[in-house]
C-alpha cells in the first residue's frame, strides 16, 4: 500500500485503533456520553487529578501490576474540561493499546509524561491521541450524526459540542471517518505545525510543505495581516496546494479557520 505523504498516523493505525477504542466505548457507554474515568474504574485503574506544574498533561504509571493515571489540572484547567477528558482518554490508550501496555509493564518504556492533543512528534503519543479521539467519538454514533447532511464547517462545530471534544480532535476524527473529504491544517506562528487529510482528499502536498502557511489563504492572512474572518471563505487550489496546471490553479475550495493567538486551525474542502 502506498504510504501517506504525511506520516501523521499510518493507515493501519487509523483502522486498528479506531476498532479498539470504538468497541470499548460502545461496551461501557452504549447510549450515553463517554466518561473516561468510569472506563478506568471498571478496569481497576486508579486515577488522581492534581497540580503538577508544567511537567506533563497526563501520565500512566505502572507499579507491581497496578496502573494509575495522573491528570495535571494545572495545565488542563479542571477535571471536566475538554482537554482533561482528552488527556484521560490518551492515558487509557497507553493502557489499552497492547504494544504500549507491554512496553510499560516489561520496563522497556518506563512511565513518561504525555503532552496530548496531537502536538507530539512521537508515534506512540499520536497513537494514544488518536485512541482518545476514537474513544470519545465512537464511530457509529459519530457517523449517524452527519449521515445524509451536506458538509459545512458547522458540522464539525456541532460534533465537537455533542461529544465534548475540541475542534481539532473532532476535525481529525472527521478526516478519518467523515462523509466528505477535508484537509485540516494547524498553523503556528506562520508555519505548518501539522496537517492531515481524508484519504480521498485530492491534494496531498501543501504549497510550501510545512515551512510556511501560504500567504493568500485565510490562515496566511491572519499571520500576515491579522485578519480573522468568522465566516467560511473561498480559496483557490493554487492558494494552498502545489498545483501542476492552470486549470488546477483555479479550482475552488472553501476554508474556515479558527485563529487564536499564535495558532490557526483551518478546515479546507471542496463543494
Ligand atoms: Zn502519552
PDB file of C-alpha atoms and ligand atoms in Angstrom:
ATOM      1  CA  UNK A   1       0.000   0.000   0.000  1.00  0.00           C
ATOM      2  CA  UNK A   2       1.189   3.485  -0.790  1.00  0.00           C
ATOM      3  CA  UNK A   3       2.465   5.361   2.259  1.00  0.00           C
ATOM      4  CA  UNK A   4       0.748   8.588   3.162  1.00  0.00           C
ATOM      5  CA  UNK A   5       2.660  11.688   2.245  1.00  0.00           C
ATOM      6  CA  UNK A   6       2.340  12.803   5.830  1.00  0.00           C
ATOM      7  CA  UNK A   7       3.302  10.239   8.437  1.00  0.00           C
ATOM      8  CA  UNK A   8       0.864  11.535  10.988  1.00  0.00           C
ATOM      9  CA  UNK A   9      -0.614   8.075  11.506  1.00  0.00           C
ATOM     10  CA  UNK A  10      -0.392   5.015   9.310  1.00  0.00           C
ATOM     11  CA  UNK A  11      -3.468   3.599   7.630  1.00  0.00           C
ATOM     12  CA  UNK A  12      -3.190   0.526   9.897  1.00  0.00           C
ATOM     13  CA  UNK A  13      -3.191   2.732  12.985  1.00  0.00           C
ATOM     14  CA  UNK A  14      -6.283   4.503  11.756  1.00  0.00           C
ATOM     15  CA  UNK A  15      -8.151   1.225  11.260  1.00  0.00           C
ATOM     16  CA  UNK A  16      -6.966  -0.786  14.266  1.00  0.00           C
ATOM     17  CA  UNK A  17      -7.047   1.921  16.916  1.00  0.00           C
ATOM     18  CA  UNK A  18     -10.482   3.024  15.772  1.00  0.00           C
ATOM     19  CA  UNK A  19     -11.842  -0.517  16.128  1.00  0.00           C
ATOM     20  CA  UNK A  20     -10.305  -0.960  19.559  1.00  0.00           C
ATOM     21  CA  UNK A  21     -11.432   2.372  21.025  1.00  0.00           C
ATOM     22  CA  UNK A  22     -14.894   2.466  19.476  1.00  0.00           C
ATOM     23  CA  UNK A  23     -15.631  -1.033  20.760  1.00  0.00           C
ATOM     24  CA  UNK A  24     -14.588  -0.047  24.302  1.00  0.00           C
ATOM     25  CA  UNK A  25     -16.914   2.983  24.240  1.00  0.00           C
ATOM     26  CA  UNK A  26     -19.801   1.004  22.821  1.00  0.00           C
ATOM     27  CA  UNK A  27     -19.295  -1.629  25.504  1.00  0.00           C
ATOM     28  CA  UNK A  28     -19.199   0.710  28.518  1.00  0.00           C
ATOM     29  CA  UNK A  29     -21.398   3.514  27.202  1.00  0.00           C
ATOM     30  CA  UNK A  30     -23.716   2.133  24.503  1.00  0.00           C
ATOM     31  CA  UNK A  31     -26.030   5.154  24.644  1.00  0.00           C
ATOM     32  CA  UNK A  32     -24.643   7.902  26.825  1.00  0.00           C
ATOM     33  CA  UNK A  33     -21.822  10.427  26.946  1.00  0.00           C
ATOM     34  CA  UNK A  34     -18.436   8.731  27.350  1.00  0.00           C
ATOM     35  CA  UNK A  35     -16.742   9.233  30.701  1.00  0.00           C
ATOM     36  CA  UNK A  36     -13.114   8.006  30.555  1.00  0.00           C
ATOM     37  CA  UNK A  37     -12.803   7.914  34.355  1.00  0.00           C
ATOM     38  CA  UNK A  38     -15.564   5.291  34.561  1.00  0.00           C
ATOM     39  CA  UNK A  39     -13.738   3.133  31.999  1.00  0.00           C
ATOM     40  CA  UNK A  40     -10.624   3.417  34.198  1.00  0.00           C
ATOM     41  CA  UNK A  41     -12.519   2.381  37.329  1.00  0.00           C
ATOM     42  CA  UNK A  42     -14.079  -0.633  35.599  1.00  0.00           C
ATOM     43  CA  UNK A  43     -10.584  -1.758  34.627  1.00  0.00           C
ATOM     44  CA  UNK A  44      -9.168  -1.349  38.156  1.00  0.00           C
ATOM     45  CA  UNK A  45      -7.112   1.664  37.064  1.00  0.00           C
ATOM     46  CA  UNK A  46      -6.958   4.289  39.811  1.00  0.00           C
ATOM     47  CA  UNK A  47      -6.514   7.969  38.998  1.00  0.00           C
ATOM     48  CA  UNK A  48      -5.946  11.374  40.508  1.00  0.00           C
ATOM     49  CA  UNK A  49      -6.355  14.954  39.378  1.00  0.00           C
ATOM     50  CA  UNK A  50      -3.558  17.081  40.740  1.00  0.00           C
ATOM     51  CA  UNK A  51      -1.411  20.177  40.358  1.00  0.00           C
ATOM     52  CA  UNK A  52       1.840  19.135  38.767  1.00  0.00           C
ATOM     53  CA  UNK A  53       3.027  22.437  37.271  1.00  0.00           C
ATOM     54  CA  UNK A  54       4.221  22.284  33.671  1.00  0.00           C
ATOM     55  CA  UNK A  55       5.678  18.799  33.907  1.00  0.00           C
ATOM     56  CA  UNK A  56       3.105  16.977  31.716  1.00  0.00           C
ATOM     57  CA  UNK A  57      -0.575  16.821  30.733  1.00  0.00           C
ATOM     58  CA  UNK A  58      -1.094  13.249  31.904  1.00  0.00           C
ATOM     59  CA  UNK A  59       0.799  10.169  32.967  1.00  0.00           C
ATOM     60  CA  UNK A  60       0.096   6.437  33.167  1.00  0.00           C
ATOM     61  CA  UNK A  61       2.092   4.775  35.913  1.00  0.00           C
ATOM     62  CA  UNK A  62       2.629   1.046  36.349  1.00  0.00           C
ATOM     63  CA  UNK A  63       3.797  -0.432  39.612  1.00  0.00           C
ATOM     64  CA  UNK A  64       3.500  -4.028  40.848  1.00  0.00           C
ATOM     65  CA  UNK A  65       0.840  -4.913  38.292  1.00  0.00           C
ATOM     66  CA  UNK A  66      -1.290  -1.868  39.145  1.00  0.00           C
ATOM     67  CA  UNK A  67      -1.975   1.139  36.953  1.00  0.00           C
ATOM     68  CA  UNK A  68      -2.592   4.732  37.970  1.00  0.00           C
ATOM     69  CA  UNK A  69      -3.424   7.739  35.814  1.00  0.00           C
ATOM     70  CA  UNK A  70      -2.377  11.262  36.771  1.00  0.00           C
ATOM     71  CA  UNK A  71      -4.176  14.198  35.170  1.00  0.00           C
ATOM     72  CA  UNK A  72      -2.480  17.563  35.557  1.00  0.00           C
ATOM     73  CA  UNK A  73      -5.174  20.180  36.109  1.00  0.00           C
ATOM     74  CA  UNK A  74      -2.524  22.911  36.278  1.00  0.00           C
ATOM     75  CA  UNK A  75      -2.269  22.537  32.510  1.00  0.00           C
ATOM     76  CA  UNK A  76      -5.757  21.317  31.626  1.00  0.00           C
ATOM     77  CA  UNK A  77      -7.995  23.688  33.561  1.00  0.00           C
ATOM     78  CA  UNK A  78     -10.236  21.414  35.590  1.00  0.00           C
ATOM     79  CA  UNK A  79     -11.257  17.764  35.807  1.00  0.00           C
ATOM     80  CA  UNK A  80     -14.104  18.055  33.296  1.00  0.00           C
ATOM     81  CA  UNK A  81     -12.505  20.372  30.744  1.00  0.00           C
ATOM     82  CA  UNK A  82     -12.294  19.130  27.148  1.00  0.00           C
ATOM     83  CA  UNK A  83      -8.536  18.828  27.485  1.00  0.00           C
ATOM     84  CA  UNK A  84      -8.746  16.817  30.721  1.00  0.00           C
ATOM     85  CA  UNK A  85     -11.187  14.406  29.120  1.00  0.00           C
ATOM     86  CA  UNK A  86      -8.985  14.113  26.063  1.00  0.00           C
ATOM     87  CA  UNK A  87      -5.851  13.550  28.155  1.00  0.00           C
ATOM     88  CA  UNK A  88      -7.638  10.913  30.236  1.00  0.00           C
ATOM     89  CA  UNK A  89      -8.582   9.122  27.012  1.00  0.00           C
ATOM     90  CA  UNK A  90      -4.972   9.399  25.851  1.00  0.00           C
ATOM     91  CA  UNK A  91      -3.652   7.725  29.022  1.00  0.00           C
ATOM     92  CA  UNK A  92      -6.252   4.965  28.620  1.00  0.00           C
ATOM     93  CA  UNK A  93      -4.782   4.493  25.148  1.00  0.00           C
ATOM     94  CA  UNK A  94      -1.405   3.663  26.688  1.00  0.00           C
ATOM     95  CA  UNK A  95      -3.225   1.006  28.721  1.00  0.00           C
ATOM     96  CA  UNK A  96      -5.469  -0.488  26.030  1.00  0.00           C
ATOM     97  CA  UNK A  97      -3.068  -0.465  23.048  1.00  0.00           C
ATOM     98  CA  UNK A  98      -1.232  -3.766  23.586  1.00  0.00           C
ATOM     99  CA  UNK A  99       2.215  -2.634  22.497  1.00  0.00           C
ATOM    100  CA  UNK A 100       2.067   0.405  24.793  1.00  0.00           C
ATOM    101  CA  UNK A 101       0.987  -1.603  27.834  1.00  0.00           C
ATOM    102  CA  UNK A 102       3.591  -4.282  27.188  1.00  0.00           C
ATOM    103  CA  UNK A 103       6.329  -1.656  26.833  1.00  0.00           C
ATOM    104  CA  UNK A 104       5.284  -0.226  30.184  1.00  0.00           C
ATOM    105  CA  UNK A 105       4.907  -3.485  32.137  1.00  0.00           C
ATOM    106  CA  UNK A 106       8.093  -5.020  30.732  1.00  0.00           C
ATOM    107  CA  UNK A 107      10.055  -1.933  31.728  1.00  0.00           C
ATOM    108  CA  UNK A 108      11.127  -1.321  28.116  1.00  0.00           C
ATOM    109  CA  UNK A 109       9.490   2.059  28.120  1.00  0.00           C
ATOM    110  CA  UNK A 110       9.025   3.367  31.656  1.00  0.00           C
ATOM    111  CA  UNK A 111       6.263   5.816  32.573  1.00  0.00           C
ATOM    112  CA  UNK A 112       6.583   9.027  30.629  1.00  0.00           C
ATOM    113  CA  UNK A 113       4.645  12.248  30.923  1.00  0.00           C
ATOM    114  CA  UNK A 114       2.347  12.811  27.962  1.00  0.00           C
ATOM    115  CA  UNK A 115       1.775  16.050  26.105  1.00  0.00           C
ATOM    116  CA  UNK A 116      -1.555  15.438  24.451  1.00  0.00           C
ATOM    117  CA  UNK A 117      -3.580  16.985  21.635  1.00  0.00           C
ATOM    118  CA  UNK A 118      -1.561  15.985  18.556  1.00  0.00           C
ATOM    119  CA  UNK A 119       1.436  18.122  19.486  1.00  0.00           C
ATOM    120  CA  UNK A 120       3.968  15.323  19.867  1.00  0.00           C
ATOM    121  CA  UNK A 121       6.149  14.007  17.049  1.00  0.00           C
ATOM    122  CA  UNK A 122       6.409  10.635  18.794  1.00  0.00           C
ATOM    123  CA  UNK A 123       4.346   7.955  17.064  1.00  0.00           C
ATOM    124  CA  UNK A 124       3.161   6.297  20.300  1.00  0.00           C
ATOM    125  CA  UNK A 125       1.903   9.662  21.506  1.00  0.00           C
ATOM    126  CA  UNK A 126      -0.039  10.236  18.301  1.00  0.00           C
ATOM    127  CA  UNK A 127      -1.496   6.745  18.548  1.00  0.00           C
ATOM    128  CA  UNK A 128      -2.660   7.494  22.100  1.00  0.00           C
ATOM    129  CA  UNK A 129      -4.118  10.822  20.922  1.00  0.00           C
ATOM    130  CA  UNK A 130      -5.952   9.067  18.143  1.00  0.00           C
ATOM    131  CA  UNK A 131      -7.172   6.408  20.563  1.00  0.00           C
ATOM    132  CA  UNK A 132      -8.620   9.167  22.720  1.00  0.00           C
ATOM    133  CA  UNK A 133     -10.487  10.780  19.843  1.00  0.00           C
ATOM    134  CA  UNK A 134     -11.943   7.411  18.816  1.00  0.00           C
ATOM    135  CA  UNK A 135     -12.908   6.640  22.412  1.00  0.00           C
ATOM    136  CA  UNK A 136     -14.646   9.986  22.925  1.00  0.00           C
ATOM    137  CA  UNK A 137     -16.219   9.950  19.433  1.00  0.00           C
ATOM    138  CA  UNK A 138     -17.142   6.316  18.729  1.00  0.00           C
ATOM    139  CA  UNK A 139     -17.559   5.531  15.067  1.00  0.00           C
ATOM    140  CA  UNK A 140     -21.229   4.578  14.742  1.00  0.00           C
ATOM    141  CA  UNK A 141     -22.573   7.483  16.777  1.00  0.00           C
ATOM    142  CA  UNK A 142     -20.245   9.924  15.072  1.00  0.00           C
ATOM    143  CA  UNK A 143     -21.357   8.767  11.627  1.00  0.00           C
ATOM    144  CA  UNK A 144     -25.050   8.735  12.399  1.00  0.00           C
ATOM    145  CA  UNK A 145     -24.849  12.409  13.376  1.00  0.00           C
ATOM    146  CA  UNK A 146     -23.893  13.696   9.928  1.00  0.00           C
ATOM    147  CA  UNK A 147     -25.497  10.936   7.897  1.00  0.00           C
ATOM    148  CA  UNK A 148     -27.010  12.453   4.715  1.00  0.00           C
ATOM    149  CA  UNK A 149     -26.124  16.029   5.787  1.00  0.00           C
ATOM    150  CA  UNK A 150     -24.197  18.167   3.323  1.00  0.00           C
ATOM    151  CA  UNK A 151     -20.760  19.083   4.647  1.00  0.00           C
ATOM    152  CA  UNK A 152     -20.173  22.534   6.048  1.00  0.00           C
ATOM    153  CA  UNK A 153     -17.979  23.829   8.841  1.00  0.00           C
ATOM    154  CA  UNK A 154     -20.921  23.873  11.231  1.00  0.00           C
ATOM    155  CA  UNK A 155     -20.996  20.047  11.219  1.00  0.00           C
ATOM    156  CA  UNK A 156     -17.548  19.952  12.851  1.00  0.00           C
ATOM    157  CA  UNK A 157     -18.660  22.504  15.460  1.00  0.00           C
ATOM    158  CA  UNK A 158     -21.842  20.585  16.221  1.00  0.00           C
ATOM    159  CA  UNK A 159     -19.984  17.291  16.526  1.00  0.00           C
ATOM    160  CA  UNK A 160     -17.469  18.918  18.887  1.00  0.00           C
ATOM    161  CA  UNK A 161     -20.217  20.171  21.150  1.00  0.00           C
ATOM    162  CA  UNK A 162     -22.156  16.891  21.030  1.00  0.00           C
ATOM    163  CA  UNK A 163     -19.122  14.798  22.019  1.00  0.00           C
ATOM    164  CA  UNK A 164     -17.424  17.325  24.324  1.00  0.00           C
ATOM    165  CA  UNK A 165     -14.231  17.385  22.255  1.00  0.00           C
ATOM    166  CA  UNK A 166     -12.017  20.108  20.821  1.00  0.00           C
ATOM    167  CA  UNK A 167     -12.401  21.388  17.289  1.00  0.00           C
ATOM    168  CA  UNK A 168      -9.036  19.955  16.210  1.00  0.00           C
ATOM    169  CA  UNK A 169      -9.706  16.480  17.650  1.00  0.00           C
ATOM    170  CA  UNK A 170     -13.157  16.484  16.057  1.00  0.00           C
ATOM    171  CA  UNK A 171     -11.836  17.607  12.674  1.00  0.00           C
ATOM    172  CA  UNK A 172      -9.193  14.878  12.718  1.00  0.00           C
ATOM    173  CA  UNK A 173     -11.857  12.328  13.571  1.00  0.00           C
ATOM    174  CA  UNK A 174     -13.876  13.583  10.616  1.00  0.00           C
ATOM    175  CA  UNK A 175     -10.803  13.170   8.376  1.00  0.00           C
ATOM    176  CA  UNK A 176     -10.730   9.502   9.246  1.00  0.00           C
ATOM    177  CA  UNK A 177     -14.417   8.566   9.080  1.00  0.00           C
ATOM    178  CA  UNK A 178     -16.329  11.565   7.707  1.00  0.00           C
ATOM    179  CA  UNK A 179     -18.580  11.506   4.652  1.00  0.00           C
ATOM    180  CA  UNK A 180     -16.800  14.333   2.810  1.00  0.00           C
ATOM    181  CA  UNK A 181     -13.068  14.748   2.106  1.00  0.00           C
ATOM    182  CA  UNK A 182     -11.480  17.504   4.177  1.00  0.00           C
ATOM    183  CA  UNK A 183      -7.990  18.753   4.942  1.00  0.00           C
ATOM    184  CA  UNK A 184      -7.050  20.040   8.399  1.00  0.00           C
ATOM    185  CA  UNK A 185      -4.051  22.330   8.795  1.00  0.00           C
ATOM    186  CA  UNK A 186      -2.751  23.537  12.130  1.00  0.00           C
ATOM    187  CA  UNK A 187      -0.622  26.669  11.856  1.00  0.00           C
ATOM    188  CA  UNK A 188       1.729  28.049  14.495  1.00  0.00           C
ATOM    189  CA  UNK A 189       3.481  31.412  14.106  1.00  0.00           C
ATOM    190  CA  UNK A 190       3.121  31.328  10.331  1.00  0.00           C
ATOM    191  CA  UNK A 191       4.400  27.768   9.890  1.00  0.00           C
ATOM    192  CA  UNK A 192       2.546  24.494   9.468  1.00  0.00           C
ATOM    193  CA  UNK A 193       2.598  22.615  12.763  1.00  0.00           C
ATOM    194  CA  UNK A 194       0.808  19.595  11.344  1.00  0.00           C
ATOM    195  CA  UNK A 195      -1.721  18.710   8.677  1.00  0.00           C
ATOM    196  CA  UNK A 196      -3.801  15.715   7.874  1.00  0.00           C
ATOM    197  CA  UNK A 197      -6.479  14.931   5.299  1.00  0.00           C
ATOM    198  CA  UNK A 198      -9.171  12.432   4.490  1.00  0.00           C
ATOM    199  CA  UNK A 199      -7.828   9.557   2.465  1.00  0.00           C
ATOM    200  CA  UNK A 200      -9.704  10.702  -0.635  1.00  0.00           C
ATOM    201  CA  UNK A 201      -8.820  14.386  -0.422  1.00  0.00           C
ATOM    202  CA  UNK A 202      -7.437  15.193  -3.872  1.00  0.00           C
ATOM    203  CA  UNK A 203      -4.335  17.179  -2.939  1.00  0.00           C
ATOM    204  CA  UNK A 204      -1.598  15.673  -0.798  1.00  0.00           C
ATOM    205  CA  UNK A 205       1.042  18.406  -0.953  1.00  0.00           C
ATOM    206  CA  UNK A 206       0.845  21.846   0.568  1.00  0.00           C
ATOM    207  CA  UNK A 207       2.286  24.719  -1.436  1.00  0.00           C
ATOM    208  CA  UNK A 208       5.318  25.241   0.845  1.00  0.00           C
ATOM    209  CA  UNK A 209       5.185  21.939   2.726  1.00  0.00           C
ATOM    210  CA  UNK A 210       5.473  22.615   6.440  1.00  0.00           C
ATOM    211  CA  UNK A 211       7.781  25.612   6.055  1.00  0.00           C
ATOM    212  CA  UNK A 212       5.142  28.296   5.738  1.00  0.00           C
ATOM    213  CA  UNK A 213       1.385  28.809   5.742  1.00  0.00           C
ATOM    214  CA  UNK A 214       0.746  30.172   2.213  1.00  0.00           C
ATOM    215  CA  UNK A 215       0.074  33.912   2.347  1.00  0.00           C
ATOM    216  CA  UNK A 216      -3.134  34.018   0.263  1.00  0.00           C
ATOM    217  CA  UNK A 217      -5.070  31.630   2.495  1.00  0.00           C
ATOM    218  CA  UNK A 218      -7.341  32.587   5.379  1.00  0.00           C
ATOM    219  CA  UNK A 219      -4.786  31.343   7.916  1.00  0.00           C
ATOM    220  CA  UNK A 220      -1.996  33.047   5.954  1.00  0.00           C
ATOM    221  CA  UNK A 221      -3.782  36.399   6.077  1.00  0.00           C
ATOM    222  CA  UNK A 222      -4.227  36.008   9.807  1.00  0.00           C
ATOM    223  CA  UNK A 223      -0.484  35.635  10.279  1.00  0.00           C
ATOM    224  CA  UNK A 224       0.421  38.317   7.715  1.00  0.00           C
ATOM    225  CA  UNK A 225      -2.340  40.886   8.232  1.00  0.00           C
ATOM    226  CA  UNK A 226      -4.071  39.977  11.472  1.00  0.00           C
ATOM    227  CA  UNK A 227      -7.298  39.326   9.553  1.00  0.00           C
ATOM    228  CA  UNK A 228      -9.553  36.726  11.125  1.00  0.00           C
ATOM    229  CA  UNK A 229     -12.947  36.280   9.412  1.00  0.00           C
ATOM    230  CA  UNK A 230     -15.638  34.369  11.300  1.00  0.00           C
ATOM    231  CA  UNK A 231     -17.210  33.002   8.120  1.00  0.00           C
ATOM    232  CA  UNK A 232     -16.278  30.352   5.568  1.00  0.00           C
ATOM    233  CA  UNK A 233     -14.186  31.902   2.759  1.00  0.00           C
ATOM    234  CA  UNK A 234     -13.474  30.832  -0.812  1.00  0.00           C
ATOM    235  CA  UNK A 235      -9.907  29.998  -1.752  1.00  0.00           C
ATOM    236  CA  UNK A 236      -8.319  28.527  -4.899  1.00  0.00           C
ATOM    237  CA  UNK A 237      -6.281  25.371  -5.254  1.00  0.00           C
ATOM    238  CA  UNK A 238      -3.212  27.466  -6.092  1.00  0.00           C
ATOM    239  CA  UNK A 239      -3.510  29.277  -2.760  1.00  0.00           C
ATOM    240  CA  UNK A 240      -2.954  26.138  -0.685  1.00  0.00           C
ATOM    241  CA  UNK A 241      -1.506  23.467  -2.946  1.00  0.00           C
ATOM    242  CA  UNK A 242       1.348  22.581  -5.153  1.00  0.00           C
ATOM    243  CA  UNK A 243      -0.529  22.578  -8.479  1.00  0.00           C
ATOM    244  CA  UNK A 244       0.510  21.381 -11.922  1.00  0.00           C
ATOM    245  CA  UNK A 245      -1.712  23.185 -14.428  1.00  0.00           C
ATOM    246  CA  UNK A 246      -3.653  26.380 -14.960  1.00  0.00           C
ATOM    247  CA  UNK A 247      -6.947  24.501 -14.784  1.00  0.00           C
ATOM    248  CA  UNK A 248      -5.994  23.133 -11.399  1.00  0.00           C
ATOM    249  CA  UNK A 249      -4.922  26.562 -10.188  1.00  0.00           C
ATOM    250  CA  UNK A 250      -8.431  27.993 -10.166  1.00  0.00           C
ATOM    251  CA  UNK A 251     -10.279  25.045  -8.685  1.00  0.00           C
ATOM    252  CA  UNK A 252     -12.471  26.390  -5.959  1.00  0.00           C
ATOM    253  CA  UNK A 253     -12.135  25.312  -2.318  1.00  0.00           C
ATOM    254  CA  UNK A 254     -13.572  26.531   0.950  1.00  0.00           C
ATOM    255  CA  UNK A 255     -11.580  27.353   4.054  1.00  0.00           C
ATOM    256  CA  UNK A 256     -12.879  28.002   7.535  1.00  0.00           C
ATOM    257  CA  UNK A 257     -10.205  28.995  10.024  1.00  0.00           C
ATOM    258  CA  UNK A 258     -10.200  29.478  13.773  1.00  0.00           C
ATOM    259  CA  UNK A 259      -7.377  31.787  14.751  1.00  0.00           C
ATOM    260  CA  UNK A 260      -6.324  32.313  18.363  1.00  0.00           C
ATOM    261  CA  UNK A 261      -3.019  33.825  19.481  1.00  0.00           C
ATOM    262  CA  UNK A 262      -0.168  32.122  17.636  1.00  0.00           C
ATOM    263  CA  UNK A 263      -2.379  29.283  16.400  1.00  0.00           C
ATOM    264  CA  UNK A 264      -4.663  28.707  13.426  1.00  0.00           C
ATOM    265  CA  UNK A 265      -6.789  25.700  12.619  1.00  0.00           C
ATOM    266  CA  UNK A 266      -8.027  25.570   9.011  1.00  0.00           C
ATOM    267  CA  UNK A 267     -10.576  23.157   7.622  1.00  0.00           C
ATOM    268  CA  UNK A 268     -10.424  23.032   3.804  1.00  0.00           C
ATOM    269  CA  UNK A 269     -12.847  21.262   1.461  1.00  0.00           C
ATOM    270  CA  UNK A 270     -14.435  21.256  -1.978  1.00  0.00           C
ATOM    271  CA  UNK A 271     -18.126  21.527  -2.819  1.00  0.00           C
TER     272      UNK A 271
HETATM  273 ZN1  LIG B   1       1.305   9.646  26.199  1.00  0.00          ZN
END
